[in-house]
Short mmCIF file of C-alpha atoms in Angstrom, two decimals:
data_model
loop_
_atom_site.label_atom_id
_atom_site.label_comp_id
_atom_site.label_asym_id
_atom_site.label_seq_id
_atom_site.Cartn_x
_atom_site.Cartn_y
_atom_site.Cartn_z
CA MET A 1 63.58 203.74 -4.70
CA PRO A 2 62.07 205.34 -7.74
CA ARG A 3 59.12 203.28 -9.14
CA THR A 4 60.89 204.17 -12.75
CA GLU A 5 63.87 201.61 -12.12
CA ALA A 6 61.45 198.86 -11.53
CA PRO A 7 62.01 197.92 -15.34
CA HIS A 8 66.08 197.98 -15.00
CA TYR A 9 65.47 195.74 -12.28
CA ASN A 10 63.27 193.39 -13.85
CA ALA A 11 65.64 193.12 -17.05
CA LEU A 12 68.43 192.01 -14.14
CA ILE A 13 65.92 189.46 -13.12
CA ARG A 14 64.94 187.71 -16.56
CA ARG A 15 68.88 187.84 -17.29
CA GLY A 16 69.66 186.51 -13.82
CA ILE A 17 66.62 183.94 -14.52
CA ASP A 18 68.36 183.02 -17.94
CA ASP A 19 71.64 182.12 -15.94
CA ARG A 20 69.97 180.48 -13.45
CA GLU A 21 68.52 177.81 -15.75
CA LEU A 22 71.44 177.48 -17.67
CA TYR A 23 73.37 176.36 -14.53
CA ARG A 24 70.30 173.94 -13.83
CA ARG A 25 70.92 172.40 -17.39
CA ALA A 26 74.84 172.12 -16.51
CA LEU A 27 74.00 170.56 -13.01
CA THR A 28 72.36 167.88 -14.39
CA ARG A 29 74.95 167.62 -17.39
CA VAL A 30 78.24 167.87 -15.68
CA ARG A 31 80.31 164.70 -14.26
CA GLU A 32 82.72 165.84 -11.81
CA PRO A 33 81.30 165.93 -8.19
CA GLY A 34 83.47 168.67 -7.43
CA LEU A 35 82.19 171.23 -10.48
CA GLN A 36 78.45 170.00 -9.23
CA ALA A 37 78.80 170.83 -5.87
CA LEU A 38 79.92 174.16 -6.94
CA LEU A 39 77.48 174.74 -9.86
CA ALA A 40 75.03 174.31 -6.94
CA GLU A 41 76.47 176.70 -4.92
CA ASN A 42 76.36 179.24 -7.26
CA LEU A 43 73.28 178.53 -8.60
CA ARG A 44 71.98 179.01 -5.09
CA THR A 45 73.80 182.69 -4.90
CA LEU A 46 71.73 183.17 -8.44
CA GLU A 47 68.55 182.64 -6.70
CA LEU A 48 69.07 184.49 -3.66
CA LEU A 49 70.10 187.36 -6.03
CA ILE A 50 67.06 187.04 -8.34
CA GLY A 51 64.37 186.77 -5.22
CA ASP A 52 66.45 189.52 -3.75
CA LEU A 53 65.84 191.91 -6.71
CA GLN A 54 61.79 190.71 -7.20
CA VAL A 55 61.34 191.86 -3.57
CA GLN A 56 62.77 195.44 -4.38
CA VAL A 57 60.57 195.11 -7.51
CA HIS A 58 57.75 194.14 -5.71
CA ALA A 59 58.58 196.76 -2.64
CA MET A 60 58.12 199.60 -5.53
CA GLY A 61 54.91 198.65 -6.19
CA ARG A 62 55.50 196.82 -9.03
CA THR A 63 55.42 193.42 -10.73
CA PRO A 64 58.45 191.68 -10.55
CA ALA A 65 59.58 189.30 -13.45
CA GLN A 66 59.18 185.59 -13.31
CA HIS A 67 60.52 184.36 -16.02
CA GLY A 68 63.49 184.41 -18.35
CA THR A 69 63.91 185.40 -21.88
CA LEU A 70 64.11 183.71 -25.45
CA ALA A 71 67.22 184.00 -26.21
CA GLY A 72 68.14 182.80 -22.90
CA ALA A 73 66.60 179.87 -23.70
CA ILE A 74 67.88 179.81 -27.51
CA ARG A 75 71.70 180.36 -25.65
CA SER A 76 70.96 177.46 -22.86
CA ALA A 77 69.92 174.84 -25.87
CA LEU A 78 72.99 175.83 -28.13
CA ALA A 79 74.79 175.58 -24.83
CA GLU A 80 73.96 172.01 -24.49
CA LEU A 81 74.38 171.17 -28.04
CA THR A 82 77.80 172.17 -28.02
CA ALA A 83 78.69 170.75 -24.67
CA GLY A 84 77.12 167.46 -26.01
CA MET A 85 79.39 167.29 -28.90
CA SER A 86 82.44 168.09 -26.71
CA ALA A 87 85.22 165.62 -25.89
CA ASN A 88 85.36 167.39 -22.42
CA ARG A 89 81.39 168.20 -21.85
CA ASP A 90 81.98 169.69 -18.18
CA ALA A 91 84.96 172.01 -19.79
CA ALA A 92 82.72 173.09 -22.21
CA TRP A 93 79.96 173.86 -19.59
CA VAL A 94 82.63 176.14 -17.62
CA HIS A 95 83.46 177.88 -20.66
CA CYS A 96 79.96 178.30 -21.33
CA LEU A 97 78.76 179.53 -17.93
CA ALA A 98 81.56 181.43 -17.84
CA ARG A 99 80.70 183.61 -20.65
CA ASN A 100 77.38 183.70 -19.95
CA GLU A 101 78.21 184.97 -16.52
CA CYS A 102 80.51 187.94 -17.91
CA SER A 103 77.50 189.29 -19.76
CA LEU A 104 75.34 189.07 -16.37
CA LEU A 105 78.00 190.58 -14.92
CA GLN A 106 78.46 193.85 -17.09
CA GLN A 107 74.30 194.42 -17.19
CA PHE A 108 74.76 194.74 -13.25
CA GLU A 109 77.94 197.08 -13.70
CA ASP A 110 76.35 198.98 -16.47
CA GLN A 111 73.02 199.50 -14.39
CA MET A 112 74.55 200.34 -11.26
CA ALA A 113 76.39 203.12 -13.39
CA HIS A 114 73.19 204.78 -14.17
CA ALA A 115 71.10 204.14 -10.84
CA SER A 116 70.34 205.91 -7.76
CA ALA A 117 71.98 206.09 -4.93
CA GLU A 118 69.66 203.57 -3.09
CA SER A 119 69.73 201.42 -6.47
CA ALA A 120 73.24 201.34 -7.07
CA ARG A 121 73.34 200.21 -2.45
CA VAL A 122 70.96 197.33 -3.67
CA LEU A 123 72.81 196.50 -6.81
CA GLY A 124 76.18 196.66 -5.12
CA ILE A 125 75.18 193.78 -2.55
CA GLN A 126 74.42 191.69 -5.72
CA LEU A 127 77.08 192.60 -7.51
CA SER A 128 79.61 191.27 -4.73
CA ARG A 129 77.45 188.01 -5.38
CA LEU A 130 78.13 188.10 -9.01
CA HIS A 131 81.79 188.86 -8.37
CA SER A 132 81.99 185.75 -6.08
CA ILE A 133 80.32 183.67 -9.28
CA HIS A 134 82.79 185.14 -11.60
CA ARG A 135 85.91 184.57 -9.96
CA ASP A 136 84.68 181.01 -9.38
CA MET A 137 84.22 180.20 -12.76
CA HIS A 138 86.98 181.92 -14.51
CA CYS A 139 89.25 180.33 -12.36
CA LEU A 140 88.05 177.04 -13.62
CA ALA A 141 87.62 177.81 -17.28
CA GLY A 142 91.26 179.06 -16.65
CA THR A 143 90.65 182.47 -18.20
CA THR A 144 91.56 185.96 -16.78
CA HIS A 145 88.89 188.30 -15.28
CA GLY A 146 88.87 191.87 -14.36
#
C-alpha cells in the first residue's frame, strides 16, 4: 500500500476518534437500556475500525493518528448541551449520532473513490462496518438512509 495514503487514513482515523468520543459521551447520558446496548455495540465497532486503520498506517511505516480533532471536541460539547436541554434526551442523542455518522460514512466513501486498489479493499471492509452503524442509527432516528 502506498505510503502517500497514510495522511488520508489518518484523517479517517481522526474523524473516527471524534465519533467514538461522541458515542462514549452519549452512552453515559442516554437512559434507555436497549439504546445503551446498541450504542455500546456501535462503539466497539468504531474502536475496531480505528484500530484496523491504525494498523494499516503503521504497516505503511508511518505514525497513526491517536487523537480526534478540535472540531470533533466542539461538536461533542455542543451535542451534550443540545441533548441536555431536550425534552427527550435519548432521541436528541440518536439524531446527533446519526448526523455525525453520515458525515463519517461520506468521508470514507469519498476516500474510497480515490484510493488505490489495495486501499479500496481495506476501506471497503471498514465501510461495511460503517454501513451497519448507519442502518442502526437511521432506523432509530426515523430518518431515511441511502
